[in-house]
CSV table of C-alpha atoms and ligand atoms in Angstrom, one decimal:
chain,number,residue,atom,x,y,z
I,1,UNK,CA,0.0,0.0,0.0
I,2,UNK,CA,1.2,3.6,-0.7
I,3,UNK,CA,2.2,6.0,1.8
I,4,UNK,CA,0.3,9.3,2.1
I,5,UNK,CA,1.2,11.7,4.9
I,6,UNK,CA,-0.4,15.0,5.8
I,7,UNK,CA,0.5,17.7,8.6
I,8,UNK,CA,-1.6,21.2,10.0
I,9,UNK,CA,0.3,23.6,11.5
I,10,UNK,CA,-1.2,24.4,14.9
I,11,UNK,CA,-0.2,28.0,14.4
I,12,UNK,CA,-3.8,29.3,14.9
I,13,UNK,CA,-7.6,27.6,14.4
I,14,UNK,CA,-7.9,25.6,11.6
I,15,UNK,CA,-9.5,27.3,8.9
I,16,UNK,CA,-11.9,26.1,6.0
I,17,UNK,CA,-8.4,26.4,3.2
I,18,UNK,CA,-7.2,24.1,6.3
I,19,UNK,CA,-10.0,21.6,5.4
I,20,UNK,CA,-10.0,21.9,1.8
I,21,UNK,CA,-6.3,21.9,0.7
I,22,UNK,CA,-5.4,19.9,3.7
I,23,UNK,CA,-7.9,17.3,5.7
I,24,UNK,CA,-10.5,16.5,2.8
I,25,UNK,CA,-7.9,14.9,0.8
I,26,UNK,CA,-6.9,12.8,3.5
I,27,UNK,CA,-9.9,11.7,4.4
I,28,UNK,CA,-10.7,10.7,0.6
I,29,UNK,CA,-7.7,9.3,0.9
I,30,UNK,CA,-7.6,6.8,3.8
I,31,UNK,CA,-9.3,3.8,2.2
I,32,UNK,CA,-6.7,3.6,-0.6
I,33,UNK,CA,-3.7,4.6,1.2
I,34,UNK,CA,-1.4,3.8,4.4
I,35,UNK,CA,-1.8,7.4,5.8
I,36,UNK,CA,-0.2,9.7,8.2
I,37,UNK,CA,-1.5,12.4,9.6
I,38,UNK,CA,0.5,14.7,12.2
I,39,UNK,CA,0.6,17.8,14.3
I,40,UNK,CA,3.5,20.4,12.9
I,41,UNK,CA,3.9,21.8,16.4
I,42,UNK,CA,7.5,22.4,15.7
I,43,UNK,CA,6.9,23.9,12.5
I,44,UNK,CA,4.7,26.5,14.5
I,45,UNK,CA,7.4,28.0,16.3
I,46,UNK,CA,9.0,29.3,13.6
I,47,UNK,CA,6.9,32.2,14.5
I,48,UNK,CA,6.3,33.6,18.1
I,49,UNK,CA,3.4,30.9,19.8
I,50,UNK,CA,2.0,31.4,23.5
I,51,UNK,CA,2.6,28.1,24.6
I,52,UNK,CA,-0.5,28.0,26.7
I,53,UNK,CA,-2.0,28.8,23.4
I,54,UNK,CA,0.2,25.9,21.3
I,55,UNK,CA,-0.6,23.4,23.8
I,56,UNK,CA,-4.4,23.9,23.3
I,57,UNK,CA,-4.4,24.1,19.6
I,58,UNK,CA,-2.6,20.8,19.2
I,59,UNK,CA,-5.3,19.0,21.2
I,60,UNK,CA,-7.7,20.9,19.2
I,61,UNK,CA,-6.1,19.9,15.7
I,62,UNK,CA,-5.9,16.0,16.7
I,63,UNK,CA,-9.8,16.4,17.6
I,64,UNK,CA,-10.4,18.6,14.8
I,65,UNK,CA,-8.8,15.9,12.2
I,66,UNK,CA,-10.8,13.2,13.5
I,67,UNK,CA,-14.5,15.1,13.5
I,68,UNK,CA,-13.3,16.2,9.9
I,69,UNK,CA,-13.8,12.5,9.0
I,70,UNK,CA,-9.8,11.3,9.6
I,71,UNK,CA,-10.5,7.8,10.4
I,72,UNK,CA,-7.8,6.7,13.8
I,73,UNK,CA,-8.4,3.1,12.3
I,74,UNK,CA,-7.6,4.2,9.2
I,75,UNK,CA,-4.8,6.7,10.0
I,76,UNK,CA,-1.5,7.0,12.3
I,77,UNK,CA,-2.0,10.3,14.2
I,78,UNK,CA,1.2,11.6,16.2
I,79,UNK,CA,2.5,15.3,17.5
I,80,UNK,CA,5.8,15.6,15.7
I,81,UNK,CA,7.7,16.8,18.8
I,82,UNK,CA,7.5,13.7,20.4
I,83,UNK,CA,9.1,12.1,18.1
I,84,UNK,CA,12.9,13.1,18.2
I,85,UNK,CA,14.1,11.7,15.1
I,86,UNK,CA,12.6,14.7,12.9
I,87,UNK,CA,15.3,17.3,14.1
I,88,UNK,CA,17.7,15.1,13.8
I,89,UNK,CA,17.4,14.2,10.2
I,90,UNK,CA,16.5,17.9,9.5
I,91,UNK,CA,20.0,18.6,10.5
I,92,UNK,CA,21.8,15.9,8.0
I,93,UNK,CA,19.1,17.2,5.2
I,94,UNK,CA,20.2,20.8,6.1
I,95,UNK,CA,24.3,20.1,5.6
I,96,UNK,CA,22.9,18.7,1.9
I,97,UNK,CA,20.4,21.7,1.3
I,98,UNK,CA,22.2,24.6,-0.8
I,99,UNK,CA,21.5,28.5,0.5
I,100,UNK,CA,20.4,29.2,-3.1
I,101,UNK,CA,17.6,26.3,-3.2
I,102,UNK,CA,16.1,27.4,0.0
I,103,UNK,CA,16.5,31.1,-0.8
I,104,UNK,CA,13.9,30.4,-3.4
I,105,UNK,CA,11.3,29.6,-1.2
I,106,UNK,CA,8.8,31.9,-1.0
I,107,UNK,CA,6.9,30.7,1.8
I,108,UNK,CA,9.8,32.8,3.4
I,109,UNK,CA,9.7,35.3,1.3
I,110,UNK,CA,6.1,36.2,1.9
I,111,UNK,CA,6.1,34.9,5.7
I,112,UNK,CA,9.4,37.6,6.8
I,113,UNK,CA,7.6,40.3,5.4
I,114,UNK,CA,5.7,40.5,7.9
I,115,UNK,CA,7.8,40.0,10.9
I,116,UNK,CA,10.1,42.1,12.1
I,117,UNK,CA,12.3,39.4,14.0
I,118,UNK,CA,12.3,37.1,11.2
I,119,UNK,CA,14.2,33.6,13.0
I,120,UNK,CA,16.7,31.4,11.4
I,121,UNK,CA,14.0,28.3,11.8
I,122,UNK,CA,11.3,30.4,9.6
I,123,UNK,CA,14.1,30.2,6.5
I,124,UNK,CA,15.0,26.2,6.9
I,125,UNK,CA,11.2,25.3,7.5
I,126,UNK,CA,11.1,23.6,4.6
I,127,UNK,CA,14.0,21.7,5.6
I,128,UNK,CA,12.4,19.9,8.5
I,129,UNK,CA,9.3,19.3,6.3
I,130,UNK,CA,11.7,17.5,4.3
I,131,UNK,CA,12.3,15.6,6.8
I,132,UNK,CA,8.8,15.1,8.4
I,133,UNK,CA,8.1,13.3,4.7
I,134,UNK,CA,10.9,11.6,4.4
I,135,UNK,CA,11.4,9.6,6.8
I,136,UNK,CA,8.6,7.8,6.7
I,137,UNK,CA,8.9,7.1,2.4
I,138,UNK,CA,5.6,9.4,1.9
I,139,UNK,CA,4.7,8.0,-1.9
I,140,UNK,CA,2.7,10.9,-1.4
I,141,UNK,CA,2.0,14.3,-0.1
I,142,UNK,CA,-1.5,15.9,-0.1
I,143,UNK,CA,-0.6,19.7,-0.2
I,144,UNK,CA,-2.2,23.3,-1.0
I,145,UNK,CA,-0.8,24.9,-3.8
I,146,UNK,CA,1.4,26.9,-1.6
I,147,UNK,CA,3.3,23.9,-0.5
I,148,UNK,CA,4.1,22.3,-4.0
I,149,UNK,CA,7.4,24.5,-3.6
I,150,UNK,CA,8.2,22.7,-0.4
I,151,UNK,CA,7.8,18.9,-1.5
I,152,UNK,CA,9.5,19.6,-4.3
I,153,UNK,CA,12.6,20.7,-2.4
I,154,UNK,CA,12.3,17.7,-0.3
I,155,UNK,CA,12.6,15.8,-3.7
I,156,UNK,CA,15.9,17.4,-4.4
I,157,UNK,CA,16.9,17.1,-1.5
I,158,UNK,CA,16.3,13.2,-1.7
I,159,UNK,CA,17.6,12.8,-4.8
I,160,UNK,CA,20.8,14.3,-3.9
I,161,UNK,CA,20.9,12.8,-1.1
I,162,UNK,CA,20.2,9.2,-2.9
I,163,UNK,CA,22.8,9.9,-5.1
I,164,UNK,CA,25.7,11.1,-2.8
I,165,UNK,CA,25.2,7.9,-0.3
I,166,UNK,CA,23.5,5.1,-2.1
I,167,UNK,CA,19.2,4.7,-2.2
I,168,UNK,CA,17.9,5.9,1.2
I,169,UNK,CA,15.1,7.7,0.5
I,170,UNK,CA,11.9,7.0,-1.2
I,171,UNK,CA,11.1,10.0,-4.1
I,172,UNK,CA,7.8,12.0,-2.4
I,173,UNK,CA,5.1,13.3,-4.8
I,174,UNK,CA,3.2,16.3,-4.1
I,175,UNK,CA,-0.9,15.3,-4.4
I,176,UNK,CA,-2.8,19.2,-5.1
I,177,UNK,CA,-6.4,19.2,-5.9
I,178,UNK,CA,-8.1,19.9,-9.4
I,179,UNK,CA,-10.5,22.5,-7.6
I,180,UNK,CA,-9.7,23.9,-4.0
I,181,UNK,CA,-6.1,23.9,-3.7
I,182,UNK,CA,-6.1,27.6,-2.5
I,183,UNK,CA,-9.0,29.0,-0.8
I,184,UNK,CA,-8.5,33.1,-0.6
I,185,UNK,CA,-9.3,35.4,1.8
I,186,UNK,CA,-12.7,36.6,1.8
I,187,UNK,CA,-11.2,40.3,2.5
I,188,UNK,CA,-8.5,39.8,0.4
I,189,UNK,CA,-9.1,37.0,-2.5
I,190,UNK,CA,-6.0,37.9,-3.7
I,191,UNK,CA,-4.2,36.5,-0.8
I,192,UNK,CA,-4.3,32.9,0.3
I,193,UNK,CA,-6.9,31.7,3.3
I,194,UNK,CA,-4.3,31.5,6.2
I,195,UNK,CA,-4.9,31.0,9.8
I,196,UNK,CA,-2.1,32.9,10.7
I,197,UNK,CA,-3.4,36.0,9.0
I,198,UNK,CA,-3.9,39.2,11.5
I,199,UNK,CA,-7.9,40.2,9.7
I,200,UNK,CA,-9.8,37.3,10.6
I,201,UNK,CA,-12.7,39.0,9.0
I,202,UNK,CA,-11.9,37.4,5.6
I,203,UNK,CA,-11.0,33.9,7.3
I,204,UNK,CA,-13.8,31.2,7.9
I,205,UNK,CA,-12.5,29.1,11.0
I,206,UNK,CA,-13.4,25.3,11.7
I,207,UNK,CA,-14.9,26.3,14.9
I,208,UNK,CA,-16.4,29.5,13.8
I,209,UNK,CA,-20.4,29.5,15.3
I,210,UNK,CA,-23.1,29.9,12.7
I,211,UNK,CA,-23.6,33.8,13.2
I,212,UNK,CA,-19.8,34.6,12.2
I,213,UNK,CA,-19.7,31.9,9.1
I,214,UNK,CA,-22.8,33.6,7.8
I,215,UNK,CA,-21.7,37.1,8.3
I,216,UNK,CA,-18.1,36.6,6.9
I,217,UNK,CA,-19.9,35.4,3.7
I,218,UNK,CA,-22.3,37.9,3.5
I,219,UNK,CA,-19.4,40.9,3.1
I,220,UNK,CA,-16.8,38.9,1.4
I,221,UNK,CA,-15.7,41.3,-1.3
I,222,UNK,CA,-16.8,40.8,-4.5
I,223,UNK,CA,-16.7,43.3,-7.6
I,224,UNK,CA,-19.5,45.3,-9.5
I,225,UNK,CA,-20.0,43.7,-12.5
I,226,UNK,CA,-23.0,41.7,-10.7
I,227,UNK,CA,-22.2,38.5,-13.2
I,228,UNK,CA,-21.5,35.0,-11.3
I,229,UNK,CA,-18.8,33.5,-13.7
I,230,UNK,CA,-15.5,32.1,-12.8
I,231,UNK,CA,-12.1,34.2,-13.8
I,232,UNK,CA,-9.7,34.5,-11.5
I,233,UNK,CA,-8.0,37.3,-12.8
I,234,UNK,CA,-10.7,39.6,-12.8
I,235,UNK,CA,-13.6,38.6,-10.3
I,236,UNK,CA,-11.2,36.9,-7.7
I,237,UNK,CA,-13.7,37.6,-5.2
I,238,UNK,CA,-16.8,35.6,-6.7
I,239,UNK,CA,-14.1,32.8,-8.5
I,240,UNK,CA,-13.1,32.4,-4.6
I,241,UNK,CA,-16.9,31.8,-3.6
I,242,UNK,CA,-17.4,29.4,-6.6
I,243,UNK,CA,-14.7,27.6,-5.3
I,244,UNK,CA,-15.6,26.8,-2.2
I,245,UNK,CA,-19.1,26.2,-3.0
I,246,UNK,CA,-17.3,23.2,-5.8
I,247,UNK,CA,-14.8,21.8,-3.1
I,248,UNK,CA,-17.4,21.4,-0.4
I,249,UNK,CA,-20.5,20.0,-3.2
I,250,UNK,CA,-17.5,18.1,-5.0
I,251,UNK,CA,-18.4,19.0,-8.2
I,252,UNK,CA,-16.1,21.2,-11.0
I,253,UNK,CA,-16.1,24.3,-11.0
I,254,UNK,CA,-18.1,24.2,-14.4
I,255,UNK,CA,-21.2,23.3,-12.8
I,256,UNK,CA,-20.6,25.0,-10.2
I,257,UNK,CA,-21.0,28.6,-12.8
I,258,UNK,CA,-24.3,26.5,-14.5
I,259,UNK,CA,-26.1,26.2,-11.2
I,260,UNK,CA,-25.1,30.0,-9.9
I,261,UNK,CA,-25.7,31.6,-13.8
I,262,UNK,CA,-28.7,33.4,-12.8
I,263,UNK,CA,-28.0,34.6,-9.0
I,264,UNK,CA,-27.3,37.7,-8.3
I,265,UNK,CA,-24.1,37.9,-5.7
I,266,UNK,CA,-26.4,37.8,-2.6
I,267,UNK,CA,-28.2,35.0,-3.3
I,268,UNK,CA,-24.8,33.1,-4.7
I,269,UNK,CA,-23.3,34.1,-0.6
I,270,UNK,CA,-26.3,33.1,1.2
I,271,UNK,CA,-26.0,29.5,-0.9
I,272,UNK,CA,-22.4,29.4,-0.4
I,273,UNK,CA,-23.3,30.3,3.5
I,274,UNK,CA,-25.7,27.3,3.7
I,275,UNK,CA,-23.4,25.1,2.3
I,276,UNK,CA,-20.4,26.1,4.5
I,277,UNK,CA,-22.4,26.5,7.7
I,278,UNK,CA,-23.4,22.7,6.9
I,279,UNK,CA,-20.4,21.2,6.5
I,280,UNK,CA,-19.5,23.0,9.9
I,281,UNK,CA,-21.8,22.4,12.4
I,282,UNK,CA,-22.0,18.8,11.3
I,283,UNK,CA,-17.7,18.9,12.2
I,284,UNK,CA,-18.3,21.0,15.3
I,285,UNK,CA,-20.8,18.8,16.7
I,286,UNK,CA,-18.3,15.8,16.3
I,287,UNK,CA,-15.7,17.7,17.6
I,288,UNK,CA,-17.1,19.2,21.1
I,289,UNK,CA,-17.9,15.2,21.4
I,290,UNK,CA,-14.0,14.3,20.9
I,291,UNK,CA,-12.3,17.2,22.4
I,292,UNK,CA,-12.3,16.0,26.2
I,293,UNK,CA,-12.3,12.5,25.7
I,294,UNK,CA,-9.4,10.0,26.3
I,295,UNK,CA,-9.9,8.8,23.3
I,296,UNK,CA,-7.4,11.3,22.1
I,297,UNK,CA,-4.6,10.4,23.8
I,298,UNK,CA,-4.7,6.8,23.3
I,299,UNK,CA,-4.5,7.4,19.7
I,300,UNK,CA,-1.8,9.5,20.3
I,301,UNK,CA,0.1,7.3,22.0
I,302,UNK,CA,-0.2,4.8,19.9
I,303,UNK,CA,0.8,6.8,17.1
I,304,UNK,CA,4.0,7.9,18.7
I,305,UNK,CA,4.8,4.6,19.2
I,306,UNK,CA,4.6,3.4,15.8
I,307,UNK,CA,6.0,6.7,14.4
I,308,UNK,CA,9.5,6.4,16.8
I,309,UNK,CA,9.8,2.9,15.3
I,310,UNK,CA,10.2,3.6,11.8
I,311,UNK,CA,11.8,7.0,12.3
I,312,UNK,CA,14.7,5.5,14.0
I,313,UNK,CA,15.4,2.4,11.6
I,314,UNK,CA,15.4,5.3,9.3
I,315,UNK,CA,17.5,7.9,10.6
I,316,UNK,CA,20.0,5.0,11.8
I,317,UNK,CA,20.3,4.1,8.1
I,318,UNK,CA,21.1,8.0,7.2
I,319,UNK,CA,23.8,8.1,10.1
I,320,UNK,CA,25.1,4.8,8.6
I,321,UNK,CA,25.3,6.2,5.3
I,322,UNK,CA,26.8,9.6,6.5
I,323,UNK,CA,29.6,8.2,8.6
I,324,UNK,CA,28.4,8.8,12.2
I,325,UNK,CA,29.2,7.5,15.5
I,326,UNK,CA,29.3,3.7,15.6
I,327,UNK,CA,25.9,3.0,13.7
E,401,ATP,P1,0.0,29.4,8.4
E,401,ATP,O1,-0.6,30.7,8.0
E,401,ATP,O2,0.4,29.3,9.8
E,401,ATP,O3,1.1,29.0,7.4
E,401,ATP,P2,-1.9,27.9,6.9
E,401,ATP,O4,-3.3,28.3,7.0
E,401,ATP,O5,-1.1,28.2,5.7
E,401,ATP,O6,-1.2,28.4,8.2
E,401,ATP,P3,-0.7,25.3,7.1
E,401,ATP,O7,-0.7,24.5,8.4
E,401,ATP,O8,0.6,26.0,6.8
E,401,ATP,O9,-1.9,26.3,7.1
E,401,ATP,O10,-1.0,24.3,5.9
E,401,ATP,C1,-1.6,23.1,6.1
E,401,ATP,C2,-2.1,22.5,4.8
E,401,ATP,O11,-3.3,23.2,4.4
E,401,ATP,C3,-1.1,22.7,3.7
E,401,ATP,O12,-1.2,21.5,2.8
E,401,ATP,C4,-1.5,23.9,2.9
E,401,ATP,O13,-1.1,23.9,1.6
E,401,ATP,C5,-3.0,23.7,3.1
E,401,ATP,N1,-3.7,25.1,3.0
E,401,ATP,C6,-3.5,26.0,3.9
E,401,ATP,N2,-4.3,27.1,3.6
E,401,ATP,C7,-4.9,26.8,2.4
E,401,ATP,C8,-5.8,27.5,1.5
E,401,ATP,N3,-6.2,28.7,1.8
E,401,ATP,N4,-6.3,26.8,0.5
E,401,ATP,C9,-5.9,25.5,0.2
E,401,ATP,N5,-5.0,24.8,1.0
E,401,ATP,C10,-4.5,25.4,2.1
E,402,MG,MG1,1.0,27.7,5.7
């Protein structure tokens, strides 16, 4: 069976781009696929967190990925910081990562704009995602658009790596969706859905209640042509809404434009609303049943323990091949 892994930063709530670029592939996913899904927690750090904050959101993103439909049967769920082995192959991947590669990425481009301490872990992010994937041969890697940039680093990286010391590393693949893979801001549809994002009034989150999905809809900016079509280019706004009505219905964005043809732009939000708000309460019921109970941890612990396994014989293999210690 082929190996899909999949991780959620728990750098702020989860937002609806969360659950379409991220989770719903997954969970269409499981059936077919050996698949791993994981807290990021270190990757959050590579800006400022509260740890009171950090420590809640992780809990939250395990409960949130199982009331999203990620099956624990189905699916080894860990918290990456448990498992040690990450950092420590991030660090051999690092020494065999060139400046100029990750210089390209602009993940950290876009994400030290906007800081003013901008931290050395924020530039070799991509570098310990490397790592996250590939030490567990991930045939696969279901990924927003923004990410593609990242797995495919983590492909050179392996196939340099393969090269330099003999086969170690299974070749990852990034997996992006036809429709979906980048929800934008409802404020901003030129910029990308992100939980981290200052304005929330242009981001849907998970656990949103049915007031705030509904009004966040309502006054997502749009344009005054008063046509529903889909073009990107010029009627981000209404392309984004069309979007996320076809990700959520699972249908192309084609019929998507048929069905909405005739709507004027408040009846195309307050369908779009209805949709959303569905999908939603229908998660947040699951998830205010999962969020206290033990249930969480035993999967937790269970997926650290398989997880350490497999890192280990891994990363002992890569110390092998690089010459450390007495492996
Ligand atoms: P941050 O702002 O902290 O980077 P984020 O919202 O970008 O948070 P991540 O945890 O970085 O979320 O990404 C998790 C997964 O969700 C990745 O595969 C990413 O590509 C995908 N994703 C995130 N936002 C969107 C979006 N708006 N549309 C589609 N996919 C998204
Ligand atoms: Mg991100």
């Amino acid at each position: 069976m082929k190996r899909i892994l999949t991780g959620l930063q728990p750098s702020g709530e989860l937002t609806l781009g969360s659950l379409i670029g991220g989770i719903s592939q997954t969970v269409k996913l499981q059936d077919e696929y050996d698949s791993f899904i994981f807290v990021p927690d270190m990757h959050a750090i590579t800006v400022r967190q509260d740890p009171i904050l950090l420590k809640e959101r992780i809990r939250k993103n395990v409960a949130l990925y199982l009331a999203c439909g990620v099956d624990p049967k189905k699916n080894t769920i860990y918290i990456q910081s448990e498992n040690l082995y990450h950092a420590n192959l991030s660090w051999v991947l690092e020494c065999n990562t060139y400046m100029g590669e990750a210089s390209r990425m602009t993940q950290f481009k876009e994400k030290s704009k906007k800081q003013d301490n901008v931290t050395v872990g924020l530039f070799t992010y991509p570098i310990l995602m490397a790592a996250d994937i590939l030490l567990y041969d991930a045939d696969y890697v279901p990924v927003g658009i923004d990410q593609k940039q990242h797995v495919e680093l983590a492909r050179d990286v392996a196939i340099r790596f393969n090269k330099l010391y003999g086969e170690v590393f299974k070749i990852p693949e990034p997996l992006i969706r036809n429709v979906g893979f980048k929800i934008m801001d409802l404020q901003n549809p030129t910029n990308k859905m992100s939980k981290s994002s200052e304005n929330h009034k242009g981001i849907i989150f998970l656990l949103d209640d049915e007031k705030n999905i509904r009004k966040k809809i309502m006054s997502a900016v749009t344009d005054s042509e008063g046509k529903v079509y889909y073009d990107v280019q010029n009627k981000p706004g209404i392309s984004n809404l069309l979007t996320i009505y076809a990700s959520l219905k699972n249908i192309s964005i084609a019929k998507a434009e048929e069905h909405f043809k005739d709507y004027n732009y408040g009846n195309l939000k307050k369908e779009v609303a209805d949709v959303v708000t569905e999908v939603l309460l229908d998660i947040q019921e699951k998830y205010n049943k999962i969020i206290d109970s033990e249930e969480i941890d035993e999967i937790l612990n269970r997926g650290s323990e398989v997880t350490s396994k497999i890192a280990k014989e891994k990363l002992e293999e890569v110390f092998k091949k690089v010459g450390f210690g007495r492996y």
